[in-house]
mmCIF file of C-alpha atoms and ligand atoms in Angstrom:
data_model
loop_
_atom_site.group_PDB
_atom_site.id
_atom_site.type_symbol
_atom_site.label_atom_id
_atom_site.label_comp_id
_atom_site.label_asym_id
_atom_site.label_seq_id
_atom_site.Cartn_x
_atom_site.Cartn_y
_atom_site.Cartn_z
ATOM 1 C CA UNK A 1 -29.218 -82.749 -7.119
ATOM 2 C CA UNK A 2 -29.686 -82.325 -11.528
ATOM 3 C CA UNK A 3 -25.712 -82.982 -12.085
ATOM 4 C CA UNK A 4 -25.906 -83.706 -16.255
ATOM 5 C CA UNK A 5 -27.218 -82.970 -19.591
ATOM 6 C CA UNK A 6 -27.538 -85.603 -21.681
ATOM 7 C CA UNK A 7 -27.373 -86.085 -25.582
ATOM 8 C CA UNK A 8 -29.170 -89.136 -26.976
ATOM 9 C CA UNK A 9 -27.791 -89.293 -30.243
ATOM 10 C CA UNK A 10 -30.359 -91.075 -33.347
ATOM 11 C CA UNK A 11 -30.002 -91.608 -36.328
ATOM 12 C CA UNK A 12 -32.911 -91.697 -39.396
ATOM 13 C CA UNK A 13 -34.928 -94.370 -39.483
ATOM 14 C CA UNK A 14 -34.751 -96.189 -41.789
ATOM 15 C CA UNK A 15 -31.296 -96.642 -41.589
ATOM 16 C CA UNK A 16 -31.575 -97.117 -37.618
ATOM 17 C CA UNK A 17 -30.686 -101.034 -35.239
ATOM 18 C CA UNK A 18 -30.978 -102.288 -38.611
ATOM 19 C CA UNK A 19 -29.952 -105.746 -37.259
ATOM 20 C CA UNK A 20 -32.936 -105.802 -35.843
ATOM 21 C CA UNK A 21 -34.749 -105.689 -38.734
ATOM 22 C CA UNK A 22 -33.883 -109.552 -39.430
ATOM 23 C CA UNK A 23 -36.159 -110.733 -35.795
ATOM 24 C CA UNK A 24 -39.136 -109.485 -37.881
ATOM 25 C CA UNK A 25 -41.954 -110.486 -40.024
ATOM 26 C CA UNK A 26 -40.950 -110.497 -43.587
ATOM 27 C CA UNK A 27 -38.407 -107.956 -42.937
ATOM 28 C CA UNK A 28 -40.993 -105.739 -42.185
ATOM 29 C CA UNK A 29 -40.370 -102.112 -42.258
ATOM 30 C CA UNK A 30 -43.096 -99.722 -40.639
ATOM 31 C CA UNK A 31 -43.079 -102.623 -37.618
ATOM 32 C CA UNK A 32 -39.327 -102.355 -37.232
ATOM 33 C CA UNK A 33 -39.782 -98.382 -36.959
ATOM 34 C CA UNK A 34 -42.235 -98.670 -34.529
ATOM 35 C CA UNK A 35 -39.931 -100.636 -32.808
ATOM 36 C CA UNK A 36 -37.356 -98.263 -32.836
ATOM 37 C CA UNK A 37 -38.493 -94.829 -31.644
ATOM 38 C CA UNK A 38 -40.162 -96.971 -29.332
ATOM 39 C CA UNK A 39 -36.822 -98.328 -28.213
ATOM 40 C CA UNK A 40 -36.361 -94.127 -28.333
ATOM 41 C CA UNK A 41 -39.627 -93.016 -26.188
ATOM 42 C CA UNK A 42 -38.213 -95.574 -23.644
ATOM 43 C CA UNK A 43 -34.944 -94.326 -23.462
ATOM 44 C CA UNK A 44 -35.658 -90.617 -23.037
ATOM 45 C CA UNK A 45 -38.409 -91.073 -21.590
ATOM 46 C CA UNK A 46 -36.410 -92.982 -18.312
ATOM 47 C CA UNK A 47 -33.614 -90.242 -18.865
ATOM 48 C CA UNK A 48 -35.797 -87.663 -18.526
ATOM 49 C CA UNK A 49 -37.754 -89.105 -14.812
ATOM 50 C CA UNK A 50 -33.829 -89.607 -13.461
ATOM 51 C CA UNK A 51 -32.984 -86.972 -10.980
ATOM 52 C CA UNK A 52 -28.983 -86.399 -11.936
ATOM 53 C CA UNK A 53 -30.636 -85.196 -14.904
ATOM 54 C CA UNK A 54 -31.454 -81.950 -15.528
ATOM 55 C CA UNK A 55 -31.905 -81.282 -20.355
ATOM 56 C CA UNK A 56 -32.060 -83.884 -22.451
ATOM 57 C CA UNK A 57 -31.154 -82.937 -26.401
ATOM 58 C CA UNK A 58 -32.003 -84.837 -28.959
ATOM 59 C CA UNK A 59 -29.795 -84.647 -31.643
ATOM 60 C CA UNK A 60 -31.333 -86.385 -34.670
ATOM 61 C CA UNK A 61 -31.991 -85.682 -38.405
ATOM 62 C CA UNK A 62 -35.584 -87.175 -38.486
ATOM 63 C CA UNK A 63 -38.526 -85.985 -37.550
ATOM 64 C CA UNK A 64 -40.581 -88.229 -36.236
ATOM 65 C CA UNK A 65 -37.667 -88.547 -33.734
ATOM 66 C CA UNK A 66 -37.662 -84.702 -33.544
ATOM 67 C CA UNK A 67 -41.393 -84.396 -33.025
ATOM 68 C CA UNK A 68 -41.539 -87.345 -30.109
ATOM 69 C CA UNK A 69 -38.444 -86.301 -29.222
ATOM 70 C CA UNK A 70 -40.013 -83.523 -28.409
ATOM 71 C CA UNK A 71 -43.421 -84.405 -27.079
ATOM 72 C CA UNK A 72 -41.398 -86.072 -24.038
ATOM 73 C CA UNK A 73 -39.620 -82.688 -23.014
ATOM 74 C CA UNK A 74 -36.442 -83.936 -24.416
ATOM 75 C CA UNK A 75 -35.382 -80.744 -26.721
ATOM 76 C CA UNK A 76 -33.221 -81.907 -29.888
ATOM 77 C CA UNK A 77 -31.166 -80.202 -32.649
ATOM 78 C CA UNK A 78 -31.057 -80.583 -36.423
ATOM 79 C CA UNK A 79 -27.573 -83.337 -36.634
ATOM 80 C CA UNK A 80 -26.623 -81.242 -39.349
ATOM 81 C CA UNK A 81 -22.621 -82.719 -38.354
ATOM 82 C CA UNK A 82 -23.134 -85.656 -41.032
ATOM 83 C CA UNK A 83 -20.126 -87.134 -39.435
ATOM 84 C CA UNK A 84 -21.253 -90.679 -38.177
ATOM 85 C CA UNK A 85 -22.407 -91.267 -34.061
ATOM 86 C CA UNK A 86 -19.592 -89.597 -32.605
ATOM 87 C CA UNK A 87 -19.314 -86.114 -34.339
ATOM 88 C CA UNK A 88 -23.211 -86.112 -33.207
ATOM 89 C CA UNK A 89 -22.725 -86.274 -29.992
ATOM 90 C CA UNK A 90 -19.395 -83.670 -30.108
ATOM 91 C CA UNK A 91 -22.193 -80.737 -31.837
ATOM 92 C CA UNK A 92 -25.037 -81.476 -29.155
ATOM 93 C CA UNK A 93 -21.947 -81.273 -26.423
ATOM 94 C CA UNK A 94 -21.373 -77.233 -27.555
ATOM 95 C CA UNK A 95 -24.742 -76.367 -28.094
ATOM 96 C CA UNK A 96 -25.308 -77.355 -24.212
ATOM 97 C CA UNK A 97 -22.166 -76.079 -22.981
ATOM 98 C CA UNK A 98 -23.546 -72.725 -25.182
ATOM 99 C CA UNK A 99 -26.355 -72.991 -23.150
ATOM 100 C CA UNK A 100 -24.644 -74.442 -19.341
ATOM 101 C CA UNK A 101 -20.529 -73.132 -19.379
ATOM 102 C CA UNK A 102 -18.952 -75.161 -17.809
ATOM 103 C CA UNK A 103 -21.453 -77.890 -17.988
ATOM 104 C CA UNK A 104 -21.529 -81.830 -17.073
ATOM 105 C CA UNK A 105 -22.504 -83.580 -20.493
ATOM 106 C CA UNK A 106 -23.040 -87.232 -20.436
ATOM 107 C CA UNK A 107 -24.119 -89.242 -24.057
ATOM 108 C CA UNK A 108 -26.387 -91.740 -23.879
ATOM 109 C CA UNK A 109 -27.115 -94.331 -26.670
ATOM 110 C CA UNK A 110 -31.140 -94.175 -27.558
ATOM 111 C CA UNK A 111 -31.569 -98.116 -27.373
ATOM 112 C CA UNK A 112 -32.149 -99.429 -23.637
ATOM 113 C CA UNK A 113 -35.828 -100.179 -23.352
ATOM 114 C CA UNK A 114 -35.340 -101.638 -20.214
ATOM 115 C CA UNK A 115 -33.777 -98.785 -19.369
ATOM 116 C CA UNK A 116 -35.058 -97.242 -15.160
ATOM 117 C CA UNK A 117 -34.299 -93.647 -13.870
ATOM 118 C CA UNK A 118 -32.474 -94.653 -10.981
ATOM 119 C CA UNK A 119 -30.276 -96.327 -12.627
ATOM 120 C CA UNK A 120 -29.655 -93.364 -13.898
ATOM 121 C CA UNK A 121 -29.162 -91.449 -11.546
ATOM 122 C CA UNK A 122 -26.787 -94.193 -9.629
ATOM 123 C CA UNK A 123 -24.392 -93.861 -13.319
ATOM 124 C CA UNK A 124 -24.274 -90.462 -12.637
ATOM 125 C CA UNK A 125 -23.170 -90.713 -8.263
ATOM 126 C CA UNK A 126 -21.181 -93.460 -8.916
ATOM 127 C CA UNK A 127 -18.887 -91.565 -11.753
ATOM 128 C CA UNK A 128 -18.495 -88.763 -8.648
ATOM 129 C CA UNK A 129 -17.277 -85.914 -11.184
ATOM 130 C CA UNK A 130 -14.705 -87.953 -13.101
ATOM 131 C CA UNK A 131 -15.089 -88.409 -16.688
ATOM 132 C CA UNK A 132 -16.426 -92.457 -16.719
ATOM 133 C CA UNK A 133 -18.952 -94.966 -18.759
ATOM 134 C CA UNK A 134 -21.095 -97.447 -18.357
ATOM 135 C CA UNK A 135 -19.606 -100.726 -20.528
ATOM 136 C CA UNK A 136 -22.892 -103.263 -21.582
ATOM 137 C CA UNK A 137 -23.982 -106.069 -20.642
ATOM 138 C CA UNK A 138 -20.965 -107.703 -23.139
ATOM 139 C CA UNK A 139 -18.403 -105.363 -21.593
ATOM 140 C CA UNK A 140 -17.648 -104.382 -25.168
ATOM 141 C CA UNK A 141 -20.037 -101.406 -26.054
ATOM 142 C CA UNK A 142 -20.874 -98.185 -24.033
ATOM 143 C CA UNK A 143 -23.654 -97.247 -22.911
ATOM 144 C CA UNK A 144 -23.082 -94.240 -21.789
ATOM 145 C CA UNK A 145 -20.411 -91.582 -21.610
ATOM 146 C CA UNK A 146 -20.390 -88.448 -18.521
ATOM 147 C CA UNK A 147 -17.582 -86.145 -18.893
ATOM 148 C CA UNK A 148 -15.554 -85.045 -15.728
ATOM 149 C CA UNK A 149 -17.113 -81.534 -14.325
ATOM 150 C CA UNK A 150 -15.547 -79.288 -16.511
ATOM 151 C CA UNK A 151 -14.152 -81.444 -19.029
ATOM 152 C CA UNK A 152 -15.123 -82.988 -22.372
ATOM 153 C CA UNK A 153 -17.076 -85.648 -23.734
ATOM 154 C CA UNK A 154 -14.495 -86.702 -26.066
ATOM 155 C CA UNK A 155 -16.480 -89.483 -27.468
ATOM 156 C CA UNK A 156 -15.050 -92.680 -28.512
ATOM 157 C CA UNK A 157 -18.076 -95.124 -29.821
ATOM 158 C CA UNK A 158 -18.501 -97.973 -32.197
ATOM 159 C CA UNK A 159 -16.890 -100.692 -32.775
ATOM 160 C CA UNK A 160 -15.011 -102.164 -28.899
ATOM 161 C CA UNK A 161 -16.209 -99.010 -27.647
ATOM 162 C CA UNK A 162 -15.500 -99.976 -24.499
ATOM 163 C CA UNK A 163 -11.579 -100.628 -24.099
ATOM 164 C CA UNK A 164 -11.537 -96.583 -25.876
ATOM 165 C CA UNK A 165 -13.366 -94.779 -23.181
ATOM 166 C CA UNK A 166 -10.705 -97.088 -20.921
ATOM 167 C CA UNK A 167 -7.625 -96.481 -23.068
ATOM 168 C CA UNK A 168 -9.132 -92.851 -23.172
ATOM 169 C CA UNK A 169 -8.740 -92.955 -19.418
ATOM 170 C CA UNK A 170 -11.756 -92.603 -18.680
ATOM 171 C CA UNK A 171 -13.431 -94.734 -15.645
ATOM 172 C CA UNK A 172 -15.785 -97.938 -15.541
ATOM 173 C CA UNK A 173 -18.996 -98.307 -14.224
ATOM 174 C CA UNK A 174 -20.111 -102.074 -13.094
ATOM 175 C CA UNK A 175 -22.321 -101.186 -10.781
ATOM 176 C CA UNK A 176 -25.829 -103.217 -11.078
ATOM 177 C CA UNK A 177 -27.522 -102.071 -13.408
ATOM 178 C CA UNK A 178 -28.245 -104.005 -14.959
ATOM 179 C CA UNK A 179 -31.515 -101.840 -17.328
ATOM 180 C CA UNK A 180 -28.822 -99.392 -17.983
ATOM 181 C CA UNK A 181 -26.473 -101.598 -19.552
ATOM 182 C CA UNK A 182 -29.208 -103.597 -21.440
ATOM 183 C CA UNK A 183 -28.561 -102.571 -25.425
ATOM 184 C CA UNK A 184 -31.398 -103.449 -27.790
ATOM 185 C CA UNK A 185 -28.734 -104.173 -31.225
ATOM 186 C CA UNK A 186 -30.482 -108.067 -31.632
ATOM 187 C CA UNK A 187 -32.721 -110.155 -30.591
ATOM 188 C CA UNK A 188 -31.088 -111.638 -28.012
ATOM 189 C CA UNK A 189 -30.506 -108.361 -26.515
ATOM 190 C CA UNK A 190 -34.682 -108.416 -27.312
ATOM 191 C CA UNK A 191 -35.048 -111.154 -24.882
ATOM 192 C CA UNK A 192 -32.198 -110.150 -21.847
ATOM 193 C CA UNK A 193 -34.236 -106.224 -22.062
ATOM 194 C CA UNK A 194 -38.392 -108.052 -22.289
ATOM 195 C CA UNK A 195 -36.737 -110.172 -18.945
ATOM 196 C CA UNK A 196 -35.386 -107.491 -17.524
ATOM 197 C CA UNK A 197 -39.110 -105.387 -17.798
ATOM 198 C CA UNK A 198 -40.079 -103.444 -21.133
ATOM 199 C CA UNK A 199 -40.503 -99.825 -21.463
ATOM 200 C CA UNK A 200 -43.925 -99.089 -21.700
ATOM 201 C CA UNK A 201 -43.777 -98.091 -25.756
ATOM 202 C CA UNK A 202 -41.713 -101.647 -26.278
ATOM 203 C CA UNK A 203 -43.935 -103.140 -24.720
ATOM 204 C CA UNK A 204 -46.781 -102.705 -26.627
ATOM 205 C CA UNK A 205 -45.008 -103.452 -29.872
ATOM 206 C CA UNK A 206 -41.276 -104.761 -30.193
ATOM 207 C CA UNK A 207 -41.806 -108.653 -30.690
ATOM 208 C CA UNK A 208 -42.234 -111.993 -28.967
ATOM 209 C CA UNK A 209 -38.009 -112.642 -28.832
ATOM 210 C CA UNK A 210 -38.895 -116.231 -28.632
ATOM 211 C CA UNK A 211 -40.984 -116.653 -31.775
ATOM 212 C CA UNK A 212 -39.516 -117.404 -34.387
ATOM 213 C CA UNK A 213 -40.697 -114.214 -37.614
ATOM 214 C CA UNK A 214 -41.919 -115.876 -39.761
ATOM 215 C CA UNK A 215 -40.562 -116.461 -44.019
ATOM 216 C CA UNK A 216 -41.370 -114.768 -47.055
ATOM 217 C CA UNK A 217 -43.929 -115.918 -47.970
ATOM 218 C CA UNK A 218 -43.301 -117.309 -52.085
ATOM 219 C CA UNK A 219 -44.669 -115.173 -54.218
ATOM 220 C CA UNK A 220 -46.994 -116.793 -56.654
ATOM 221 C CA UNK A 221 -47.089 -116.319 -61.346
HETATM 222 N N1 LIG B 301 -27.596 -88.732 -34.342
HETATM 223 C C1 LIG B 301 -26.275 -90.152 -34.955
HETATM 224 N N2 LIG B 301 -27.315 -90.474 -33.914
HETATM 225 C C2 LIG B 301 -26.928 -91.755 -34.837
HETATM 226 C C3 LIG B 301 -25.731 -91.835 -35.347
HETATM 227 N N3 LIG B 301 -24.491 -92.878 -35.544
HETATM 228 C C4 LIG B 301 -25.720 -93.749 -34.689
HETATM 229 N N4 LIG B 301 -26.481 -93.007 -33.942
HETATM 230 C C5 LIG B 301 -27.064 -93.403 -32.818
HETATM 231 O O1 LIG B 301 -26.095 -94.371 -31.689
HETATM 232 C C6 LIG B 301 -26.628 -95.266 -31.529
HETATM 233 C C7 LIG B 301 -26.278 -96.370 -31.439
HETATM 234 O O2 LIG B 301 -25.899 -96.783 -32.064
HETATM 235 P P1 LIG B 301 -25.771 -98.300 -31.857
HETATM 236 O O3 LIG B 301 -25.888 -99.074 -30.848
HETATM 237 O O4 LIG B 301 -24.635 -98.308 -33.832
HETATM 238 O O5 LIG B 301 -27.067 -98.188 -33.705
HETATM 239 P P2 LIG B 301 -27.654 -98.679 -35.114
HETATM 240 O O6 LIG B 301 -26.626 -97.728 -35.729
HETATM 241 O O7 LIG B 301 -29.105 -98.026 -34.579
HETATM 242 O O8 LIG B 301 -27.760 -100.235 -34.908
HETATM 243 P P3 LIG B 301 -27.153 -101.207 -36.573
HETATM 244 O O9 LIG B 301 -28.070 -99.742 -37.487
HETATM 245 O O10 LIG B 301 -27.809 -102.431 -36.159
HETATM 246 O O11 LIG B 301 -25.364 -101.197 -36.755
HETATM 247 C C8 LIG B 301 -28.134 -95.734 -31.677
HETATM 248 O O12 LIG B 301 -29.634 -94.606 -31.270
HETATM 249 C C9 LIG B 301 -28.328 -94.320 -33.193
HETATM 250 O O13 LIG B 301 -29.501 -94.316 -33.431
HETATM 251 C C10 LIG B 301 -25.822 -90.714 -36.549
HETATM 252 O O14 LIG B 301 -24.201 -90.865 -37.315
HETATM 253 N N5 LIG B 301 -26.026 -89.866 -36.209
HETATM 254 C C1 LIG B 302 -22.137 -97.527 -30.999
HETATM 255 C C2 LIG B 302 -22.602 -98.853 -29.146
HETATM 256 O O1 LIG B 302 -23.108 -99.138 -30.131
HETATM 257 P P1 LIG B 302 -24.127 -100.774 -30.932
HETATM 258 O O2 LIG B 302 -22.302 -101.595 -29.745
HETATM 259 O O3 LIG B 302 -24.542 -100.727 -29.855
HETATM 260 O O4 LIG B 302 -23.669 -100.493 -31.657
HETATM 261 C C3 LIG B 302 -21.187 -98.467 -28.916
HETATM 262 O O5 LIG B 302 -20.808 -99.384 -27.555
HETATM 263 O O6 LIG B 302 -20.800 -98.207 -28.736
#
């Protein structure tokens, strides 16, 4: 049964995943952007295939992300909030509630290249209708937040968001869903996701985390 509509927020590609840029030889921005787009593609593809998910709404200011989201079958909304991540999520939440009054809304971050559709469905079921969240692999961040049935999302993403979601009354979900918990911010995270098994888009483009990036070459006069 389809029980949740999900907002997936994505920054403008040139500004996204800045901590991952160091993994690229000479700080190669084109390769970096291709990898960020691949992370988004694998995340969105996995949630679109999750049985518990009805609609996936990508909220972004970026035209390339918008085009990629549409191609995959997600709906898209321009991020006009200019208020950061939580504002973008609330914008998406309002949009989904206008379309589906009373719906259960979720927020999923777009950097989960080892995500499996069954993990999303299992987490939705494990929440049992409560406002709940899935902590990241370190237990400090959040990868998925679900509103209660009929309740508001109240996103508190950002530094130490797991503690913030817990303090705001959301139930932590600690199920065996390594792909759902493995968000990729750094090269180390990419290594962990590689061990779990990257999705088809990321496996083709991500730098091998075991190979140190090339140093920028000295410029000769
Ligand atoms: N629409 C929108 N998405 C955002 C915004 N800020 C962050 N995001 C997205 O939220 C998700 C989680 O953010 P982070 O894990 O911090 O990723 P990031 O900000 O791209 O990474 P860093 O630059 O390394 O901090 C990513 O998919 C981001 O693209 C925002 O202001 N608007
Ligand atoms: C924004 C978040 O992600 P990260 O810690 O990966 O930046 C978060 O966990 O709330």
